[in-house]
């Protein structure tokens, strides 16, 4: 393929996490298990919340949306990776690569915005408890989710369109298990200055802005909790946002760790392995974090699973 002739681009090669053949069955089994656990765990969380009328409040409405996004987020990368391992074919079409990149950016961005919205919800619940129902009304909750979706769509569309305008070199090997934006940019023969500007701008929009909002919300939350006179009251207030704080710390900690480590060590393979943390491990752990630390979710899951168990024999 001649450099700069983008009309001849047919496919990229996803080199994955390891090229050792003896490790492929282990990697396949491990990631298949993690994918099934993630989908089942988040799906159970959605069903538990939707089946329990006591959980039809803003906090769990946002949590259900987060679980849905986590299922979509992990489904943009892992099924294709498993298919490549099973068929021993590392190729992904040019159109498939752009499509995967679009949906990865879409659901990743939506995940970040939802975590920010959930931080705002906890801020209102703890700092303005008497006005919580009035402020966090169904209309506002739906609007916040809709705005998060629109911002994510616009960002992923912009970045994907910028990649469509690039010309690529002959070596189209991506040292990753999915079409990661930075990896694709590195394969371009044309000037990527504008793409890098957009990349840094979107990173500030998707990470810096929401992170600042989350930190601001929790600074106010900590101040309000500190003003509570009783230790029991402080614990009760903190417990309502402990799960969300754990998820935020896990997500942002792994994302920052991936990109900081890639800048320090300049290793695409190490970056690919580290990316597993926020693309696979974090969506898998989210339902466990919320269910293990939340008594309402535990009760809802028990009622839902108990109801299913009771209905099972009557169907047969």
PDB file of N, CA, C and O in Angstrom, residues 135-189:
ATOM      1  N   UNK A 135     -35.574  19.680  43.940  1.00  0.00           N
ATOM      2  CA  UNK A 135     -34.487  19.944  42.985  1.00  0.00           C
ATOM      3  C   UNK A 135     -34.305  18.780  42.021  1.00  0.00           C
ATOM      4  O   UNK A 135     -34.294  18.955  40.801  1.00  0.00           O
ATOM      5  N   UNK A 136     -34.168  17.581  42.561  1.00  0.00           N
ATOM      6  CA  UNK A 136     -33.922  16.393  41.732  1.00  0.00           C
ATOM      7  C   UNK A 136     -35.248  15.776  41.299  1.00  0.00           C
ATOM      8  O   UNK A 136     -35.543  14.600  41.555  1.00  0.00           O
ATOM      9  N   UNK A 137     -36.037  16.559  40.586  1.00  0.00           N
ATOM     10  CA  UNK A 137     -37.324  16.074  40.096  1.00  0.00           C
ATOM     11  C   UNK A 137     -37.106  15.219  38.845  1.00  0.00           C
ATOM     12  O   UNK A 137     -36.046  15.280  38.207  1.00  0.00           O
ATOM     13  N   UNK A 138     -38.103  14.404  38.464  1.00  0.00           N
ATOM     14  CA  UNK A 138     -37.934  13.520  37.298  1.00  0.00           C
ATOM     15  C   UNK A 138     -37.542  14.256  36.025  1.00  0.00           C
ATOM     16  O   UNK A 138     -36.775  13.729  35.207  1.00  0.00           O
ATOM     17  N   UNK A 139     -38.057  15.469  35.841  1.00  0.00           N
ATOM     18  CA  UNK A 139     -37.734  16.223  34.628  1.00  0.00           C
ATOM     19  C   UNK A 139     -36.252  16.576  34.576  1.00  0.00           C
ATOM     20  O   UNK A 139     -35.605  16.418  33.533  1.00  0.00           O
ATOM     21  N   UNK A 140     -35.699  17.044  35.713  1.00  0.00           N
ATOM     22  CA  UNK A 140     -34.281  17.393  35.758  1.00  0.00           C
ATOM     23  C   UNK A 140     -33.415  16.147  35.579  1.00  0.00           C
ATOM     24  O   UNK A 140     -32.391  16.189  34.869  1.00  0.00           O
ATOM     25  N   UNK A 141     -33.798  15.050  36.212  1.00  0.00           N
ATOM     26  CA  UNK A 141     -33.013  13.807  36.096  1.00  0.00           C
ATOM     27  C   UNK A 141     -32.947  13.334  34.645  1.00  0.00           C
ATOM     28  O   UNK A 141     -31.877  12.967  34.143  1.00  0.00           O
ATOM     29  N   UNK A 142     -34.099  13.351  33.982  1.00  0.00           N
ATOM     30  CA  UNK A 142     -34.116  12.967  32.581  1.00  0.00           C
ATOM     31  C   UNK A 142     -33.303  13.916  31.718  1.00  0.00           C
ATOM     32  O   UNK A 142     -32.610  13.482  30.784  1.00  0.00           O
ATOM     33  N   UNK A 143     -33.365  15.209  32.042  1.00  0.00           N
ATOM     34  CA  UNK A 143     -32.608  16.208  31.283  1.00  0.00           C
ATOM     35  C   UNK A 143     -31.113  16.016  31.457  1.00  0.00           C
ATOM     36  O   UNK A 143     -30.342  16.135  30.494  1.00  0.00           O
ATOM     37  N   UNK A 144     -30.671  15.715  32.678  1.00  0.00           N
ATOM     38  CA  UNK A 144     -29.244  15.498  32.934  1.00  0.00           C
ATOM     39  C   UNK A 144     -28.710  14.295  32.156  1.00  0.00           C
ATOM     40  O   UNK A 144     -27.607  14.342  31.595  1.00  0.00           O
ATOM     41  N   UNK A 145     -29.490  13.224  32.119  1.00  0.00           N
ATOM     42  CA  UNK A 145     -29.080  12.032  31.360  1.00  0.00           C
ATOM     43  C   UNK A 145     -29.051  12.350  29.868  1.00  0.00           C
ATOM     44  O   UNK A 145     -28.128  11.940  29.143  1.00  0.00           O
ATOM     45  N   UNK A 146     -30.056  13.105  29.399  1.00  0.00           N
ATOM     46  CA  UNK A 146     -30.126  13.457  27.978  1.00  0.00           C
ATOM     47  C   UNK A 146     -28.952  14.348  27.565  1.00  0.00           C
ATOM     48  O   UNK A 146     -28.328  14.123  26.511  1.00  0.00           O
ATOM     49  N   UNK A 147     -28.628  15.342  28.388  1.00  0.00           N
ATOM     50  CA  UNK A 147     -27.499  16.235  28.090  1.00  0.00           C
ATOM     51  C   UNK A 147     -26.192  15.450  28.088  1.00  0.00           C
ATOM     52  O   UNK A 147     -25.323  15.665  27.231  1.00  0.00           O
ATOM     53  N   UNK A 148     -26.036  14.526  29.034  1.00  0.00           N
ATOM     54  CA  UNK A 148     -24.839  13.685  29.077  1.00  0.00           C
ATOM     55  C   UNK A 148     -24.707  12.875  27.792  1.00  0.00           C
ATOM     56  O   UNK A 148     -23.607  12.746  27.227  1.00  0.00           O
ATOM     57  N   UNK A 149     -25.823  12.342  27.329  1.00  0.00           N
ATOM     58  CA  UNK A 149     -25.836  11.559  26.095  1.00  0.00           C
ATOM     59  C   UNK A 149     -25.467  12.429  24.893  1.00  0.00           C
ATOM     60  O   UNK A 149     -24.632  12.040  24.067  1.00  0.00           O
ATOM     61  N   UNK A 150     -26.050  13.610  24.805  1.00  0.00           N
ATOM     62  CA  UNK A 150     -25.791  14.502  23.661  1.00  0.00           C
ATOM     63  C   UNK A 150     -24.326  14.922  23.621  1.00  0.00           C
ATOM     64  O   UNK A 150     -23.692  14.904  22.551  1.00  0.00           O
ATOM     65  N   UNK A 151     -23.762  15.297  24.764  1.00  0.00           N
ATOM     66  CA  UNK A 151     -22.358  15.696  24.808  1.00  0.00           C
ATOM     67  C   UNK A 151     -21.446  14.540  24.394  1.00  0.00           C
ATOM     68  O   UNK A 151     -20.454  14.747  23.682  1.00  0.00           O
ATOM     69  N   UNK A 152     -21.779  13.350  24.823  1.00  0.00           N
ATOM     70  CA  UNK A 152     -20.970  12.179  24.467  1.00  0.00           C
ATOM     71  C   UNK A 152     -21.057  11.888  22.976  1.00  0.00           C
ATOM     72  O   UNK A 152     -20.055  11.565  22.335  1.00  0.00           O
ATOM     73  N   UNK A 153     -22.262  11.995  22.413  1.00  0.00           N
ATOM     74  CA  UNK A 153     -22.457  11.764  20.979  1.00  0.00           C
ATOM     75  C   UNK A 153     -21.657  12.772  20.168  1.00  0.00           C
ATOM     76  O   UNK A 153     -20.960  12.409  19.204  1.00  0.00           O
ATOM     77  N   UNK A 154     -21.738  14.044  20.536  1.00  0.00           N
ATOM     78  CA  UNK A 154     -21.032  15.088  19.791  1.00  0.00           C
ATOM     79  C   UNK A 154     -19.521  14.892  19.854  1.00  0.00           C
ATOM     80  O   UNK A 154     -18.820  15.052  18.843  1.00  0.00           O
ATOM     81  N   UNK A 155     -19.016  14.541  21.037  1.00  0.00           N
ATOM     82  CA  UNK A 155     -17.574  14.346  21.183  1.00  0.00           C
ATOM     83  C   UNK A 155     -17.088  13.151  20.357  1.00  0.00           C
ATOM     84  O   UNK A 155     -16.086  13.252  19.625  1.00  0.00           O
ATOM     85  N   UNK A 156     -17.759  12.019  20.467  1.00  0.00           N
ATOM     86  CA  UNK A 156     -17.339  10.823  19.726  1.00  0.00           C
ATOM     87  C   UNK A 156     -17.494  11.022  18.219  1.00  0.00           C
ATOM     88  O   UNK A 156     -16.664  10.552  17.437  1.00  0.00           O
ATOM     89  N   UNK A 157     -18.534  11.753  17.804  1.00  0.00           N
ATOM     90  CA  UNK A 157     -18.733  12.025  16.381  1.00  0.00           C
ATOM     91  C   UNK A 157     -17.618  12.916  15.842  1.00  0.00           C
ATOM     92  O   UNK A 157     -17.076  12.671  14.752  1.00  0.00           O
ATOM     93  N   UNK A 158     -17.256  13.943  16.619  1.00  0.00           N
ATOM     94  CA  UNK A 158     -16.194  14.857  16.194  1.00  0.00           C
ATOM     95  C   UNK A 158     -14.868  14.124  16.029  1.00  0.00           C
ATOM     96  O   UNK A 158     -14.187  14.265  15.005  1.00  0.00           O
ATOM     97  N   UNK A 159     -14.496  13.325  17.024  1.00  0.00           N
ATOM     98  CA  UNK A 159     -13.211  12.630  16.966  1.00  0.00           C
ATOM     99  C   UNK A 159     -13.184  11.571  15.866  1.00  0.00           C
ATOM    100  O   UNK A 159     -12.163  11.381  15.192  1.00  0.00           O
ATOM    101  N   UNK A 160     -14.296  10.889  15.663  1.00  0.00           N
ATOM    102  CA  UNK A 160     -14.353   9.867  14.614  1.00  0.00           C
ATOM    103  C   UNK A 160     -14.259  10.503  13.226  1.00  0.00           C
ATOM    104  O   UNK A 160     -13.587   9.971  12.339  1.00  0.00           O
ATOM    105  N   UNK A 161     -14.927  11.638  13.032  1.00  0.00           N
ATOM    106  CA  UNK A 161     -14.862  12.324  11.746  1.00  0.00           C
ATOM    107  C   UNK A 161     -13.461  12.835  11.450  1.00  0.00           C
ATOM    108  O   UNK A 161     -13.014  12.836  10.291  1.00  0.00           O
ATOM    109  N   UNK A 162     -12.761  13.262  12.500  1.00  0.00           N
ATOM    110  CA  UNK A 162     -11.385  13.716  12.310  1.00  0.00           C
ATOM    111  C   UNK A 162     -10.483  12.572  11.845  1.00  0.00           C
ATOM    112  O   UNK A 162      -9.585  12.759  11.021  1.00  0.00           O
ATOM    113  N   UNK A 163     -10.717  11.367  12.367  1.00  0.00           N
ATOM    114  CA  UNK A 163      -9.921  10.205  11.963  1.00  0.00           C
ATOM    115  C   UNK A 163     -10.239   9.824  10.515  1.00  0.00           C
ATOM    116  O   UNK A 163      -9.353   9.406   9.755  1.00  0.00           O
ATOM    117  N   UNK A 164     -11.487   9.998  10.099  1.00  0.00           N
ATOM    118  CA  UNK A 164     -11.872   9.663   8.724  1.00  0.00           C
ATOM    119  C   UNK A 164     -11.124  10.522   7.702  1.00  0.00           C
ATOM    120  O   UNK A 164     -10.929  10.107   6.556  1.00  0.00           O
ATOM    121  N   UNK A 165     -10.684  11.704   8.123  1.00  0.00           N
ATOM    122  CA  UNK A 165      -9.966  12.584   7.203  1.00  0.00           C
ATOM    123  C   UNK A 165      -8.479  12.317   7.130  1.00  0.00           C
ATOM    124  O   UNK A 165      -7.761  12.987   6.373  1.00  0.00           O
ATOM    125  N   UNK A 166      -7.983  11.332   7.877  1.00  0.00           N
ATOM    126  CA  UNK A 166      -6.549  11.047   7.889  1.00  0.00           C
ATOM    127  C   UNK A 166      -6.155  10.091   6.773  1.00  0.00           C
ATOM    128  O   UNK A 166      -6.974   9.289   6.303  1.00  0.00           O
ATOM    129  N   UNK A 167      -4.895  10.163   6.365  1.00  0.00           N
ATOM    130  CA  UNK A 167      -4.301   9.191   5.440  1.00  0.00           C
ATOM    131  C   UNK A 167      -3.346   8.317   6.229  1.00  0.00           C
ATOM    132  O   UNK A 167      -2.630   8.815   7.106  1.00  0.00           O
ATOM    133  N   UNK A 168      -3.345   7.031   5.938  1.00  0.00           N
ATOM    134  CA  UNK A 168      -2.588   6.085   6.742  1.00  0.00           C
ATOM    135  C   UNK A 168      -1.423   5.475   5.972  1.00  0.00           C
ATOM    136  O   UNK A 168      -1.451   5.373   4.745  1.00  0.00           O
ATOM    137  N   UNK A 169      -0.414   5.081   6.736  1.00  0.00           N
ATOM    138  CA  UNK A 169       0.776   4.447   6.167  1.00  0.00           C
ATOM    139  C   UNK A 169       0.486   2.969   5.883  1.00  0.00           C
ATOM    140  O   UNK A 169      -0.609   2.471   6.120  1.00  0.00           O
ATOM    141  N   UNK A 170       1.508   2.282   5.410  1.00  0.00           N
ATOM    142  CA  UNK A 170       1.318   0.882   5.020  1.00  0.00           C
ATOM    143  C   UNK A 170       1.260  -0.056   6.219  1.00  0.00           C
ATOM    144  O   UNK A 170       0.630  -1.101   6.157  1.00  0.00           O
ATOM    145  N   UNK A 171       1.939   0.293   7.316  1.00  0.00           N
ATOM    146  CA  UNK A 171       1.964  -0.564   8.504  1.00  0.00           C
ATOM    147  C   UNK A 171       0.757  -0.230   9.366  1.00  0.00           C
ATOM    148  O   UNK A 171       0.733   0.785  10.063  1.00  0.00           O
ATOM    149  N   UNK A 172      -0.271  -1.070   9.314  1.00  0.00           N
ATOM    150  CA  UNK A 172      -1.527  -0.789  10.014  1.00  0.00           C
ATOM    151  C   UNK A 172      -1.731  -1.726  11.197  1.00  0.00           C
ATOM    152  O   UNK A 172      -2.814  -2.244  11.419  1.00  0.00           O
ATOM    153  N   UNK A 173      -0.674  -1.969  11.954  1.00  0.00           N
ATOM    154  CA  UNK A 173      -0.756  -2.812  13.149  1.00  0.00           C
ATOM    155  C   UNK A 173      -1.017  -1.940  14.371  1.00  0.00           C
ATOM    156  O   UNK A 173      -0.280  -0.981  14.632  1.00  0.00           O
ATOM    157  N   UNK A 174      -2.067  -2.278  15.108  1.00  0.00           N
ATOM    158  CA  UNK A 174      -2.425  -1.558  16.329  1.00  0.00           C
ATOM    159  C   UNK A 174      -2.009  -2.414  17.516  1.00  0.00           C
ATOM    160  O   UNK A 174      -2.504  -3.531  17.675  1.00  0.00           O
ATOM    161  N   UNK A 175      -1.115  -1.903  18.329  1.00  0.00           N
ATOM    162  CA  UNK A 175      -0.615  -2.651  19.491  1.00  0.00           C
ATOM    163  C   UNK A 175      -1.608  -2.538  20.653  1.00  0.00           C
ATOM    164  O   UNK A 175      -1.299  -1.977  21.702  1.00  0.00           O
ATOM    165  N   UNK A 176      -2.791  -3.051  20.411  1.00  0.00           N
ATOM    166  CA  UNK A 176      -3.858  -2.951  21.404  1.00  0.00           C
ATOM    167  C   UNK A 176      -4.872  -4.029  21.090  1.00  0.00           C
ATOM    168  O   UNK A 176      -4.799  -4.691  20.050  1.00  0.00           O
ATOM    169  N   UNK A 177      -5.859  -4.230  21.999  1.00  0.00           N
ATOM    170  CA  UNK A 177      -6.894  -5.213  21.724  1.00  0.00           C
ATOM    171  C   UNK A 177      -8.158  -4.552  21.182  1.00  0.00           C
ATOM    172  O   UNK A 177      -9.161  -5.216  20.924  1.00  0.00           O
ATOM    173  N   UNK A 178      -8.128  -3.226  20.980  1.00  0.00           N
ATOM    174  CA  UNK A 178      -9.224  -2.528  20.322  1.00  0.00           C
ATOM    175  C   UNK A 178      -8.658  -1.287  19.636  1.00  0.00           C
ATOM    176  O   UNK A 178      -7.491  -0.936  19.817  1.00  0.00           O
ATOM    177  N   UNK A 179      -9.478  -0.629  18.824  1.00  0.00           N
ATOM    178  CA  UNK A 179      -9.034   0.549  18.079  1.00  0.00           C
ATOM    179  C   UNK A 179      -9.022   1.769  19.003  1.00  0.00           C
ATOM    180  O   UNK A 179      -9.982   2.547  19.034  1.00  0.00           O
ATOM    181  N   UNK A 180      -7.946   1.900  19.725  1.00  0.00           N
ATOM    182  CA  UNK A 180      -7.794   3.017  20.649  1.00  0.00           C
ATOM    183  C   UNK A 180      -7.368   4.259  19.875  1.00  0.00           C
ATOM    184  O   UNK A 180      -6.556   4.188  18.949  1.00  0.00           O
ATOM    185  N   UNK A 181      -7.941   5.408  20.219  1.00  0.00           N
ATOM    186  CA  UNK A 181      -7.779   6.637  19.443  1.00  0.00           C
ATOM    187  C   UNK A 181      -6.304   7.007  19.254  1.00  0.00           C
ATOM    188  O   UNK A 181      -5.860   7.302  18.137  1.00  0.00           O
ATOM    189  N   UNK A 182      -5.527   6.993  20.329  1.00  0.00           N
ATOM    190  CA  UNK A 182      -4.109   7.362  20.227  1.00  0.00           C
ATOM    191  C   UNK A 182      -3.337   6.426  19.307  1.00  0.00           C
ATOM    192  O   UNK A 182      -2.462   6.856  18.547  1.00  0.00           O
ATOM    193  N   UNK A 183      -3.636   5.131  19.393  1.00  0.00           N
ATOM    194  CA  UNK A 183      -2.944   4.144  18.572  1.00  0.00           C
ATOM    195  C   UNK A 183      -3.229   4.363  17.085  1.00  0.00           C
ATOM    196  O   UNK A 183      -2.330   4.238  16.249  1.00  0.00           O
ATOM    197  N   UNK A 184      -4.474   4.694  16.758  1.00  0.00           N
ATOM    198  CA  UNK A 184      -4.837   4.932  15.361  1.00  0.00           C
ATOM    199  C   UNK A 184      -4.154   6.188  14.839  1.00  0.00           C
ATOM    200  O   UNK A 184      -3.676   6.224  13.701  1.00  0.00           O
ATOM    201  N   UNK A 185      -4.084   7.228  15.664  1.00  0.00           N
ATOM    202  CA  UNK A 185      -3.412   8.464  15.249  1.00  0.00           C
ATOM    203  C   UNK A 185      -1.942   8.226  14.916  1.00  0.00           C
ATOM    204  O   UNK A 185      -1.395   8.842  13.997  1.00  0.00           O
ATOM    205  N   UNK A 186      -1.309   7.334  15.652  1.00  0.00           N
ATOM    206  CA  UNK A 186       0.112   7.075  15.439  1.00  0.00           C
ATOM    207  C   UNK A 186       0.391   6.398  14.094  1.00  0.00           C
ATOM    208  O   UNK A 186       1.524   6.405  13.618  1.00  0.00           O
ATOM    209  N   UNK A 187      -0.642   5.803  13.484  1.00  0.00           N
ATOM    210  CA  UNK A 187      -0.471   5.134  12.197  1.00  0.00           C
ATOM    211  C   UNK A 187      -0.660   6.071  11.014  1.00  0.00           C
ATOM    212  O   UNK A 187      -0.442   5.673   9.867  1.00  0.00           O
ATOM    213  N   UNK A 188      -1.062   7.305  11.282  1.00  0.00           N
ATOM    214  CA  UNK A 188      -1.373   8.232  10.202  1.00  0.00           C
ATOM    215  C   UNK A 188      -0.108   8.784   9.560  1.00  0.00           C
ATOM    216  O   UNK A 188       0.887   9.061  10.237  1.00  0.00           O
ATOM    217  N   UNK A 189      -0.144   8.924   8.239  1.00  0.00           N
ATOM    218  CA  UNK A 189       0.951   9.555   7.504  1.00  0.00           C
ATOM    219  C   UNK A 189       0.715  11.057   7.355  1.00  0.00           C
ATOM    220  O   UNK A 189       1.654  11.819   7.162  1.00  0.00           O
TER     221      UNK A 189
END
